[in-house]
PDB file of C-alpha atoms in Angstrom:
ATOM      1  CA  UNK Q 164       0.000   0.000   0.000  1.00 55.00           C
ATOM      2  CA  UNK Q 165       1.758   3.339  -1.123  1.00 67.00           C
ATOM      3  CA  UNK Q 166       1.763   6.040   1.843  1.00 87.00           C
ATOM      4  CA  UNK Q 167       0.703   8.494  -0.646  1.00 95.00           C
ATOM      5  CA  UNK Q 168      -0.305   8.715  -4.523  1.00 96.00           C
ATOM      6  CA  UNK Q 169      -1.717  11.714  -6.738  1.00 97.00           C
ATOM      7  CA  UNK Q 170      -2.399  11.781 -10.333  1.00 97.00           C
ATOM      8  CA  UNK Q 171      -1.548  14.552 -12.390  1.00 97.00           C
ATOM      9  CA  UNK Q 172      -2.608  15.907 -16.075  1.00 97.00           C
ATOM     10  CA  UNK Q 173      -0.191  17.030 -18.635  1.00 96.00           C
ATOM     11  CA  UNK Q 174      -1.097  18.543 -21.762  1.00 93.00           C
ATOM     12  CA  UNK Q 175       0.546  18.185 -25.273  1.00 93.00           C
ATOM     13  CA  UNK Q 176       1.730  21.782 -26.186  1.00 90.00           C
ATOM     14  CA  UNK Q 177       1.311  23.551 -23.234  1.00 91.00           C
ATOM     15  CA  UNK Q 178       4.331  25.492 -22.634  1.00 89.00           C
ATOM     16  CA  UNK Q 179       2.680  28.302 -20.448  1.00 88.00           C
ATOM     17  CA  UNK Q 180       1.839  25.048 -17.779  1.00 92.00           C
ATOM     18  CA  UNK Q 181       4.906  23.175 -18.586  1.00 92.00           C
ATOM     19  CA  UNK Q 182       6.622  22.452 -15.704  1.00 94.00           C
ATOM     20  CA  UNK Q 183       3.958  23.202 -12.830  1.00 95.00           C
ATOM     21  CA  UNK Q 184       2.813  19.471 -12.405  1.00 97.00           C
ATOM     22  CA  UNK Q 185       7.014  19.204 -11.440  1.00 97.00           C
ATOM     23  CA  UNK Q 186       7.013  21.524  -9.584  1.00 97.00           C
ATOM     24  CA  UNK Q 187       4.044  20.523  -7.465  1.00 97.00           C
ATOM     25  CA  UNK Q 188       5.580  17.415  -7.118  1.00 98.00           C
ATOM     26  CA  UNK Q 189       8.695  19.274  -5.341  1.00 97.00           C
ATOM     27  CA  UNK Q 190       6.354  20.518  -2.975  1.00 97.00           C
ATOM     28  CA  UNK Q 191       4.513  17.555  -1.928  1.00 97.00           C
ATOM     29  CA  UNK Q 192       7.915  16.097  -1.694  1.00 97.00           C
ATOM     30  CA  UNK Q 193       9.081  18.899   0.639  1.00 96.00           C
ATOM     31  CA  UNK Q 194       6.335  19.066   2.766  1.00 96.00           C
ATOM     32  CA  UNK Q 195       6.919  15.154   3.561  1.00 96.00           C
ATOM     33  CA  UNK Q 196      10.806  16.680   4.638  1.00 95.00           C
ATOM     34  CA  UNK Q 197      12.618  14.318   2.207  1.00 96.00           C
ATOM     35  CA  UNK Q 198      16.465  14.887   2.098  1.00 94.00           C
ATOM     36  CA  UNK Q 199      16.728  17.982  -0.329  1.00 92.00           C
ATOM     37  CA  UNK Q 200      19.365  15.785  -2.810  1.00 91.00           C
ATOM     38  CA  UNK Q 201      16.254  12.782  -3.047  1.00 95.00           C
ATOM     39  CA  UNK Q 202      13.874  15.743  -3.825  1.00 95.00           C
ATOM     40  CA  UNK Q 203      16.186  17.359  -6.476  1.00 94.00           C
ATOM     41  CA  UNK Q 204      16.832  13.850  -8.210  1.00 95.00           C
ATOM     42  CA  UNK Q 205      12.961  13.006  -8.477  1.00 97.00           C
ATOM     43  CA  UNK Q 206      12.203  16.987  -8.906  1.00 97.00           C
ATOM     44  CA  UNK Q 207      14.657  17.106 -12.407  1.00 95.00           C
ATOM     45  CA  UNK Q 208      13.239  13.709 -13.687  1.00 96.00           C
ATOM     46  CA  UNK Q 209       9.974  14.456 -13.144  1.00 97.00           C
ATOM     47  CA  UNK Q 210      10.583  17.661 -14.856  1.00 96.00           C
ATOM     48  CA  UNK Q 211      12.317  16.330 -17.853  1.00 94.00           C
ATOM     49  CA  UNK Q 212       9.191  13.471 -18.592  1.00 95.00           C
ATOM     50  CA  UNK Q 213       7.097  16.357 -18.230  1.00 96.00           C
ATOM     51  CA  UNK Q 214       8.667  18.764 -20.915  1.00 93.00           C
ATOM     52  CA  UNK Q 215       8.988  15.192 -22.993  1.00 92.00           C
ATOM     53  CA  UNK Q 216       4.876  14.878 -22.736  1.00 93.00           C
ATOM     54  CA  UNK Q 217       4.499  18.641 -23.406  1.00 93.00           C
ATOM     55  CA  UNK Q 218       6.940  18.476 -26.511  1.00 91.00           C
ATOM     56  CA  UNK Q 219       6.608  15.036 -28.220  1.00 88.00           C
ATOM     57  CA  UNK Q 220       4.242  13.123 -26.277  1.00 84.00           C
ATOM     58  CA  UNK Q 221       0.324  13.809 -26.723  1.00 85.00           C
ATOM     59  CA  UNK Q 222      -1.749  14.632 -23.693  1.00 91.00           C
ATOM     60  CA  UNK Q 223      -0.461  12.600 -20.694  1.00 94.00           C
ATOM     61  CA  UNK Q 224      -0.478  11.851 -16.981  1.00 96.00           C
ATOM     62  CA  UNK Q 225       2.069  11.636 -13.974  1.00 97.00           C
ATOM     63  CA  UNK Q 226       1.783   9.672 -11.330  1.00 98.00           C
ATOM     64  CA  UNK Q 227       3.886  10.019  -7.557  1.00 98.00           C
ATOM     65  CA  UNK Q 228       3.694   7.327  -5.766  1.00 97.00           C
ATOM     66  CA  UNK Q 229       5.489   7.435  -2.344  1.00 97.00           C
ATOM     67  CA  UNK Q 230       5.934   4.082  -0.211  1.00 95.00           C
ATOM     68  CA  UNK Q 231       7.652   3.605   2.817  1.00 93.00           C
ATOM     69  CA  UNK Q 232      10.757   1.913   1.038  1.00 94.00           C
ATOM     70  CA  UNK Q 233      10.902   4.036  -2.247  1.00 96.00           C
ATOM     71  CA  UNK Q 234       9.797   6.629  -4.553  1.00 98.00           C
ATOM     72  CA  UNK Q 235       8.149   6.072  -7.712  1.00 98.00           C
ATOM     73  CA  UNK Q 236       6.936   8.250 -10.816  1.00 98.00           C
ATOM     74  CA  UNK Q 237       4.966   7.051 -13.652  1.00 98.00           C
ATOM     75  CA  UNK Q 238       4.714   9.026 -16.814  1.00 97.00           C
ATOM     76  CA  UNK Q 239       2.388   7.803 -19.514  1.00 96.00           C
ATOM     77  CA  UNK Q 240       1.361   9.458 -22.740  1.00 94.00           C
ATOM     78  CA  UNK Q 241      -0.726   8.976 -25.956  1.00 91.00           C
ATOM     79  CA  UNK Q 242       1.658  10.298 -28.269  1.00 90.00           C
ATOM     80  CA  UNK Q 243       4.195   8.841 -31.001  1.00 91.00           C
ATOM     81  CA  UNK Q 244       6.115   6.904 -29.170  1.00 91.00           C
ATOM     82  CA  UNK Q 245       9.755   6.153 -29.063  1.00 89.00           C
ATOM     83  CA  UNK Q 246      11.097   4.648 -31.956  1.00 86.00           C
ATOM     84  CA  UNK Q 247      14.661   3.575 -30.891  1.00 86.00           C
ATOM     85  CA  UNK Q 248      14.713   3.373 -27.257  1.00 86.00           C
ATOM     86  CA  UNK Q 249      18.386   2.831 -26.726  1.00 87.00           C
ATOM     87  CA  UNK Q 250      19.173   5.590 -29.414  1.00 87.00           C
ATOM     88  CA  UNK Q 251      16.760   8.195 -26.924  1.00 88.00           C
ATOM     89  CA  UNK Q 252      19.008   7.782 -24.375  1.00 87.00           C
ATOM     90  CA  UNK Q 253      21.935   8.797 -25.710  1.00 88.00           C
ATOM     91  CA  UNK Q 254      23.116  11.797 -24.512  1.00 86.00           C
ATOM     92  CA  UNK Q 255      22.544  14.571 -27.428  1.00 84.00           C
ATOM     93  CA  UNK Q 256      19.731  12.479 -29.638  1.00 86.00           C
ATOM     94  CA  UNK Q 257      17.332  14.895 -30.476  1.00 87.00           C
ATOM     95  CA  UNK Q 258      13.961  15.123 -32.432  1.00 85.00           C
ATOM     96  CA  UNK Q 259      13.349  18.423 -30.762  1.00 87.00           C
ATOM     97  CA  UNK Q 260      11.834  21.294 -33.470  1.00 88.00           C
ATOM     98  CA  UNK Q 261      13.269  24.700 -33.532  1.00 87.00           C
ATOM     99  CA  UNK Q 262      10.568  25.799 -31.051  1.00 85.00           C
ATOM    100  CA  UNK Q 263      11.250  23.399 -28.367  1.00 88.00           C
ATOM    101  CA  UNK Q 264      14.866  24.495 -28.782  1.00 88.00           C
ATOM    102  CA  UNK Q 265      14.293  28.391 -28.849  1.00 83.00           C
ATOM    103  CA  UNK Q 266      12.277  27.178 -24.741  1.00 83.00           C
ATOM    104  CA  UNK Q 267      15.781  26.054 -24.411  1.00 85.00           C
ATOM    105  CA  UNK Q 268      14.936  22.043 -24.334  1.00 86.00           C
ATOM    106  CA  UNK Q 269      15.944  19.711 -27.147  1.00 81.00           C
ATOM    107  CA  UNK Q 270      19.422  19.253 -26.989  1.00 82.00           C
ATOM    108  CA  UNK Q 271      19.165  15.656 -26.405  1.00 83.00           C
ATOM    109  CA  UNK Q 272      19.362  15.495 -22.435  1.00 85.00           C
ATOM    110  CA  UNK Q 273      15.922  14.489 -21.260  1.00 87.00           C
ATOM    111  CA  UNK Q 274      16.395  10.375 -20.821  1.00 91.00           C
ATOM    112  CA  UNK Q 275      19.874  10.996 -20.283  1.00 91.00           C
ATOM    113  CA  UNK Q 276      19.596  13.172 -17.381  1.00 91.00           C
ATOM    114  CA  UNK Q 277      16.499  10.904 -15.791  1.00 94.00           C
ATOM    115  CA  UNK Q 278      18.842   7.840 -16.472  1.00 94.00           C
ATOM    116  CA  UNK Q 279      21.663  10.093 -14.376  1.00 93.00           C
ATOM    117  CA  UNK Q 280      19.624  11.197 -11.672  1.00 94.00           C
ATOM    118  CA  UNK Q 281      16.960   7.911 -11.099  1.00 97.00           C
ATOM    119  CA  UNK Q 282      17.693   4.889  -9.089  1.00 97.00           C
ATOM    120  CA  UNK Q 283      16.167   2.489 -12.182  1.00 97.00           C
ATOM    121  CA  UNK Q 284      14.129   4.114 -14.909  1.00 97.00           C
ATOM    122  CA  UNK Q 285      11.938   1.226 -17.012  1.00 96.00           C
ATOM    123  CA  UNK Q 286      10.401   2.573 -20.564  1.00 95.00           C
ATOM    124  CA  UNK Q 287       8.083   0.766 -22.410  1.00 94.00           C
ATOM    125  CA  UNK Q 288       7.171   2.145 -25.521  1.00 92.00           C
ATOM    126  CA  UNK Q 289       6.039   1.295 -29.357  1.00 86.00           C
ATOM    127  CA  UNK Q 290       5.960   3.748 -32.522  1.00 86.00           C
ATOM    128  CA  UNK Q 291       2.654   4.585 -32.676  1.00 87.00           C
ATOM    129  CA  UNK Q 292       1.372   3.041 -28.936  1.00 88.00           C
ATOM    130  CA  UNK Q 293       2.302   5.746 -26.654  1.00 92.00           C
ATOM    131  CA  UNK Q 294       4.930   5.633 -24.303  1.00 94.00           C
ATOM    132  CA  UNK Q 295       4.704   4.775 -20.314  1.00 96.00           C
ATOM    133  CA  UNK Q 296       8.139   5.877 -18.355  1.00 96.00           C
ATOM    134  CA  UNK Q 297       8.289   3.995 -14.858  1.00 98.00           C
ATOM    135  CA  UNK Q 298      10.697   6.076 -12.380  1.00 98.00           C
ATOM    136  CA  UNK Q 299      11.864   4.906  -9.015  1.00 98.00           C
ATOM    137  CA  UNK Q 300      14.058   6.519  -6.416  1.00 98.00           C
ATOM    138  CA  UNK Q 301      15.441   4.194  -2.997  1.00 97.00           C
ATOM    139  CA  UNK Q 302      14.411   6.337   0.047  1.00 95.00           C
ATOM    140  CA  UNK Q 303      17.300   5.200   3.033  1.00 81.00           C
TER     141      UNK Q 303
ATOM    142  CA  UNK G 204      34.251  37.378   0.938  1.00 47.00           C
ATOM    143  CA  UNK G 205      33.586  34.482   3.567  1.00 43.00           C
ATOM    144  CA  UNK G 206      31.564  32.826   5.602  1.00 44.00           C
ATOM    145  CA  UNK G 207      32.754  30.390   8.008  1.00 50.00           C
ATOM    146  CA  UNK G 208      35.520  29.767   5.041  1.00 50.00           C
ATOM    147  CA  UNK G 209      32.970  28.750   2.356  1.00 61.00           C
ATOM    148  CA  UNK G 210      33.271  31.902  -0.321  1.00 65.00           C
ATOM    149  CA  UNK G 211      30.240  32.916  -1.260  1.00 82.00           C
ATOM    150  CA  UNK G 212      28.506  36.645  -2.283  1.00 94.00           C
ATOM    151  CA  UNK G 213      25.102  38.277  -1.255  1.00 96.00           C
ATOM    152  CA  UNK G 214      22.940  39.260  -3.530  1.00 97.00           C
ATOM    153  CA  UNK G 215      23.602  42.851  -3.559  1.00 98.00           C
ATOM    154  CA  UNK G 216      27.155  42.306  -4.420  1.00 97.00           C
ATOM    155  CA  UNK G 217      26.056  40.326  -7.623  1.00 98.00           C
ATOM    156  CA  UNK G 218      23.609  43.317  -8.049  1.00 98.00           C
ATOM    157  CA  UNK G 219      26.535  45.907  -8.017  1.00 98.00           C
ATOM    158  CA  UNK G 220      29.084  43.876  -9.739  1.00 98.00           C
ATOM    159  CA  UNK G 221      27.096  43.495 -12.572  1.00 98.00           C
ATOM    160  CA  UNK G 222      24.948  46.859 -12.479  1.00 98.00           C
ATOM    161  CA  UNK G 223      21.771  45.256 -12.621  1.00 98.00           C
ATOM    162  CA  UNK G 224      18.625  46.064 -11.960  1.00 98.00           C
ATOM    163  CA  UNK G 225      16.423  44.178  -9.744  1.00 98.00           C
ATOM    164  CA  UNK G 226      13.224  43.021 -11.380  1.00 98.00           C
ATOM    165  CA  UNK G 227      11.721  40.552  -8.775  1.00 98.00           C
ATOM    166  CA  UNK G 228      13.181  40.199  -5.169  1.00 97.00           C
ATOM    167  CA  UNK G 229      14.070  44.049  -3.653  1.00 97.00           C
ATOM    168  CA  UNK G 230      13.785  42.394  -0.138  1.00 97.00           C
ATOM    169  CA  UNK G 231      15.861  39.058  -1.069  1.00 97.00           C
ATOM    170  CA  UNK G 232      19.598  41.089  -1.721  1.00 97.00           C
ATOM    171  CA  UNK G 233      21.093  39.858   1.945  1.00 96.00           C
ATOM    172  CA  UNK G 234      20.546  36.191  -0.098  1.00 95.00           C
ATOM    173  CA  UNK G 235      23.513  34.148   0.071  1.00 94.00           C
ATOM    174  CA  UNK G 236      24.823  33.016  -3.398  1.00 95.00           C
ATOM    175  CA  UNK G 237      27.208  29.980  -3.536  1.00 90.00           C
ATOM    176  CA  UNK G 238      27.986  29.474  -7.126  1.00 95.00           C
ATOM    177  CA  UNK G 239      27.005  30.308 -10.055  1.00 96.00           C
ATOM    178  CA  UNK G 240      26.063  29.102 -13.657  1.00 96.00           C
ATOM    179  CA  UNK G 241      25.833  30.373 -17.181  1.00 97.00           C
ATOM    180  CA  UNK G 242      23.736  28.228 -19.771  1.00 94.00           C
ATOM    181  CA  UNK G 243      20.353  29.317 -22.362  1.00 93.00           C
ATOM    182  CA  UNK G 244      20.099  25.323 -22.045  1.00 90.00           C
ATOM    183  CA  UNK G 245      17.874  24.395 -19.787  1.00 90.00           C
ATOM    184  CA  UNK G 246      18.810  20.672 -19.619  1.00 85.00           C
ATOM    185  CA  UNK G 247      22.151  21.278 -18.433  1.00 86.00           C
ATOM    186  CA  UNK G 248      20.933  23.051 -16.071  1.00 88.00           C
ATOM    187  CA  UNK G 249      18.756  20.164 -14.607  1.00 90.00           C
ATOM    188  CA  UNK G 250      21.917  18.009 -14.680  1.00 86.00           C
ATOM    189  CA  UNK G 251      23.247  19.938 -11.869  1.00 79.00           C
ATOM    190  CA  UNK G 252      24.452  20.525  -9.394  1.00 85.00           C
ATOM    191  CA  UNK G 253      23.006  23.913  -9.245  1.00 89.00           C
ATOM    192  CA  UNK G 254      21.359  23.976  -5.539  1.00 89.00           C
ATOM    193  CA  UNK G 255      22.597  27.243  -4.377  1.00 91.00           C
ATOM    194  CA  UNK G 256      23.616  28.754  -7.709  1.00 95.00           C
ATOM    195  CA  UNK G 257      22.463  31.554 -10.023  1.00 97.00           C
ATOM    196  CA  UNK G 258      21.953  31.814 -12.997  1.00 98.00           C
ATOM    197  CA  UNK G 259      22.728  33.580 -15.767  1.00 98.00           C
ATOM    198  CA  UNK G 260      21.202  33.369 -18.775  1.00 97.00           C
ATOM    199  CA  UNK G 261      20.138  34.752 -22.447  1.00 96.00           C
ATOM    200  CA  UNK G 262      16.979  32.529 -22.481  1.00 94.00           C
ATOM    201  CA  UNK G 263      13.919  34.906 -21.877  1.00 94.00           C
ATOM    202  CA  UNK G 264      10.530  32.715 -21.100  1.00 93.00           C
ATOM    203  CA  UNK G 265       8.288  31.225 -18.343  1.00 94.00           C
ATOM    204  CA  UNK G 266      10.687  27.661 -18.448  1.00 94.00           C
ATOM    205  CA  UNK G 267      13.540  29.612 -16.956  1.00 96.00           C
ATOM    206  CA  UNK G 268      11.670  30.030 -13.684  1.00 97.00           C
ATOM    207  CA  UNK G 269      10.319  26.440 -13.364  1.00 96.00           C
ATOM    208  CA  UNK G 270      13.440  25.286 -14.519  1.00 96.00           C
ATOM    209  CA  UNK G 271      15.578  27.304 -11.583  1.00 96.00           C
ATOM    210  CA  UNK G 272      12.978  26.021  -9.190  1.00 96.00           C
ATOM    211  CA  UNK G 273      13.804  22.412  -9.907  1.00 95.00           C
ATOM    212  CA  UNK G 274      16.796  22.444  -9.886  1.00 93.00           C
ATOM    213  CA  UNK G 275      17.220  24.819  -6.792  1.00 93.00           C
ATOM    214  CA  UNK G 276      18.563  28.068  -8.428  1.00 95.00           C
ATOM    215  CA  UNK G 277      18.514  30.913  -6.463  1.00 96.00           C
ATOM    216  CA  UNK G 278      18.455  33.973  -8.164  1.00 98.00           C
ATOM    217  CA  UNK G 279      18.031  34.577 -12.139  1.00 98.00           C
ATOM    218  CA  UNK G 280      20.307  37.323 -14.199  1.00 98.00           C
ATOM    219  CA  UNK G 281      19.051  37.871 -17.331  1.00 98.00           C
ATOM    220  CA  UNK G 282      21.932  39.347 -19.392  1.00 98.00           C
ATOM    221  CA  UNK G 283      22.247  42.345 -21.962  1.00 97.00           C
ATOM    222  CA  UNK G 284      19.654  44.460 -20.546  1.00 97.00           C
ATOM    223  CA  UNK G 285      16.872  41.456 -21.218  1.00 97.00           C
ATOM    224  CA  UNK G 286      13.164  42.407 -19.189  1.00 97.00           C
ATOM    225  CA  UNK G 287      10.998  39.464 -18.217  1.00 96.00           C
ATOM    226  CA  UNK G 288       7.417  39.082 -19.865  1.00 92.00           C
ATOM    227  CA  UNK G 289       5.021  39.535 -16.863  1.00 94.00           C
ATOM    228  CA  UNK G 290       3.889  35.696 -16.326  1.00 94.00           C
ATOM    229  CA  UNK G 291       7.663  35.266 -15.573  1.00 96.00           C
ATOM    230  CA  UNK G 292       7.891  37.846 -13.007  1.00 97.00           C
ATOM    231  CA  UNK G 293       4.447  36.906 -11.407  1.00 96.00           C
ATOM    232  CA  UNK G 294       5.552  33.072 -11.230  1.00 96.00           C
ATOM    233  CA  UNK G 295       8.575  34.023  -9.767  1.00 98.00           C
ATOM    234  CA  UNK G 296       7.206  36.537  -7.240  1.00 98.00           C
ATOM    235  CA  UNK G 297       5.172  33.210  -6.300  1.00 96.00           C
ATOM    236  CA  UNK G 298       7.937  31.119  -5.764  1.00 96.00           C
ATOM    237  CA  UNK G 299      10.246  33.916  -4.182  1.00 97.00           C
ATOM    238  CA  UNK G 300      12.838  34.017  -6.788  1.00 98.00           C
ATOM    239  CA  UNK G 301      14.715  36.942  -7.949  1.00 98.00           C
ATOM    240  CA  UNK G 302      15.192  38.327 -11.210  1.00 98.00           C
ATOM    241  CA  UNK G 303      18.301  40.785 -11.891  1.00 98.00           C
ATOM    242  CA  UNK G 304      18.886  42.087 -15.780  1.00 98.00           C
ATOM    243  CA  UNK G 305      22.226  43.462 -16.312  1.00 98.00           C
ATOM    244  CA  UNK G 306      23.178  45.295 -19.417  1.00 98.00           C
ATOM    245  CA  UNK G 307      26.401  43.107 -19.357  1.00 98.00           C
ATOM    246  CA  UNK G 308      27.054  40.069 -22.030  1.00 98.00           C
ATOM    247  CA  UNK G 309      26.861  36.582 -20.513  1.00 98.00           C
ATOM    248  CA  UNK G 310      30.937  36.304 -20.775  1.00 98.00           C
ATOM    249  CA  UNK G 311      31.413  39.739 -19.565  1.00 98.00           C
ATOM    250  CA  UNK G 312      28.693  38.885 -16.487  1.00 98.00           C
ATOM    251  CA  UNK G 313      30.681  35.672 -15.707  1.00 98.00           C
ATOM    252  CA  UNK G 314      34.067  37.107 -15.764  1.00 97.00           C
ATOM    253  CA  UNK G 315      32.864  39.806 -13.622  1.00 98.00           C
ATOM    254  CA  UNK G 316      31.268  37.662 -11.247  1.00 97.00           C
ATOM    255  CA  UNK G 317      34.247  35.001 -11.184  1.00 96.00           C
ATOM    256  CA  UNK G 318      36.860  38.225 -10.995  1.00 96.00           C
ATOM    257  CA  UNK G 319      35.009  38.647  -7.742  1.00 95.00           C
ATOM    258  CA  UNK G 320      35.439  35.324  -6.254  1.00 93.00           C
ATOM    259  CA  UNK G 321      32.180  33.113  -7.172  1.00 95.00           C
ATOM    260  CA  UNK G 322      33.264  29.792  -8.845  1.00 93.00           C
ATOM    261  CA  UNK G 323      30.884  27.940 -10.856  1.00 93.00           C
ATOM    262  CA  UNK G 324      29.254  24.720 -10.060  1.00 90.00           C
ATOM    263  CA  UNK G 325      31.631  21.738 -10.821  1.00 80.00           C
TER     264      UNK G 325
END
């Protein structure tokens, strides 16, 4: 049984919201008085699915789960999918559009960094299916 | 310069040594700055480790803000004389972050700042 779960919308294209579902997660995360390094780590990954959602993903949703042994984040979307997983995690892969880069996202760091900064990130994803990004954190 | 040997500058110093103005955050210049870093990408940002930092930066939109939230900036300078749009300033008012602009360029800013004694985040 998870000590605490809430469900959160994220919208394809949305770059005036983009973000704030992160963020909100930061401060549920806070208020629990997790160490401030664990909060950063699920913070920036949480952040980075996000923008991925709001870029190249279709409307989506984000899930925190908190249990008593671990932290967990699922990210699912509607959108395209991922075509080459093990190609979108290498670090400077892109399929950003000049937009996304003028925000100052697309230069190829999203998975990379959530890879960096998780404890085990799972993806499951098909061209054309969607894509559902599983994101867990140990809590000592 | 220091603080219980860990360099660091307020605020107000960054204010001065760059000539900026303050935007967001009049009542925040006592604010402790540790580091700083200089990027219009907001990914490398996020790879940190940027708790305790500023930022400088060219990039002019709403993800700066959520972006120095998450990954625990402290103050924002936007360089060569750059003004916020207003849902920038009001979501950073929100979360208590301040915005500088400074009519410097982002190398000048940095080698201003670093001539002073703030060292980037390594």
């Amino acid at each position: 049984m998870p000590e605490l779960q809430r469900n959160f919308k994220v919208k394809f294209n949305d770059f005036m919201k983009a973000g704030d579902v992160s963020i909100q997660i930061q401060s549920i995360l806070k208020a629990i008085g997790f160490d401030p390094d664990l909060i950063r780590r699920v913070s920036v990954c949480a952040y980075e699915s996000e923008m991925n959602v709001v870029m190249h993903g279709g409307d989506g949703d984000v899930s925190l789960i908190v249990g008593p042994k671990d932290i967990t984040v699922h990210v699912r979307d509607d959108g395209p999918g991922i075509e080459n997983t093990e190609q979108a995690f290498q670090e400077g892969y892109s399929t950003a559009t000049h937009e996304h880069r003028e925000m100052g996202f697309g230069a190829g760091m999203g998975l990379p960094n959530i890879k960096k900064s998780a404890d085990t990130v799972e993806v499951n994803s098909k061209k054309g299916k969607g894509t559902h990004l599983k994101i867990s954190f140990n809590v000592e | 310069m220091t603080r219980d040997k860990k360099p660091y500058m307020k605020l107000a110093d960054i204010k001065e040594t760059l000539r900026a103005e303050v935007i967001v955050g009049q009542d925040k210049l006592d604010l402790p700055v540790e580091t700083g870093c200089a990027s219009d990408l907001m990914s490398d940002l996020l790879r940190g480790p940027t708790n305790g930092a500023v930022l400088l930066t060219g990039l002019n939109n709403i993800q700066v803000i959520r972006t120095s939230v998450i990954s625990g900036v402290v103050a924002v300078i936007l360089i060569r004389d750059k003004k916020p749009m207003p849902e920038m300033t009001s979501l950073a008012v929100e979360h208590g972050l301040p915005i500088l602009s400074t009519p410097f360029t982002m190398f000048s800013s940095c080698g201003r700042l670093f001539n002073k004694g703030l060292r980037g985040v390594e």
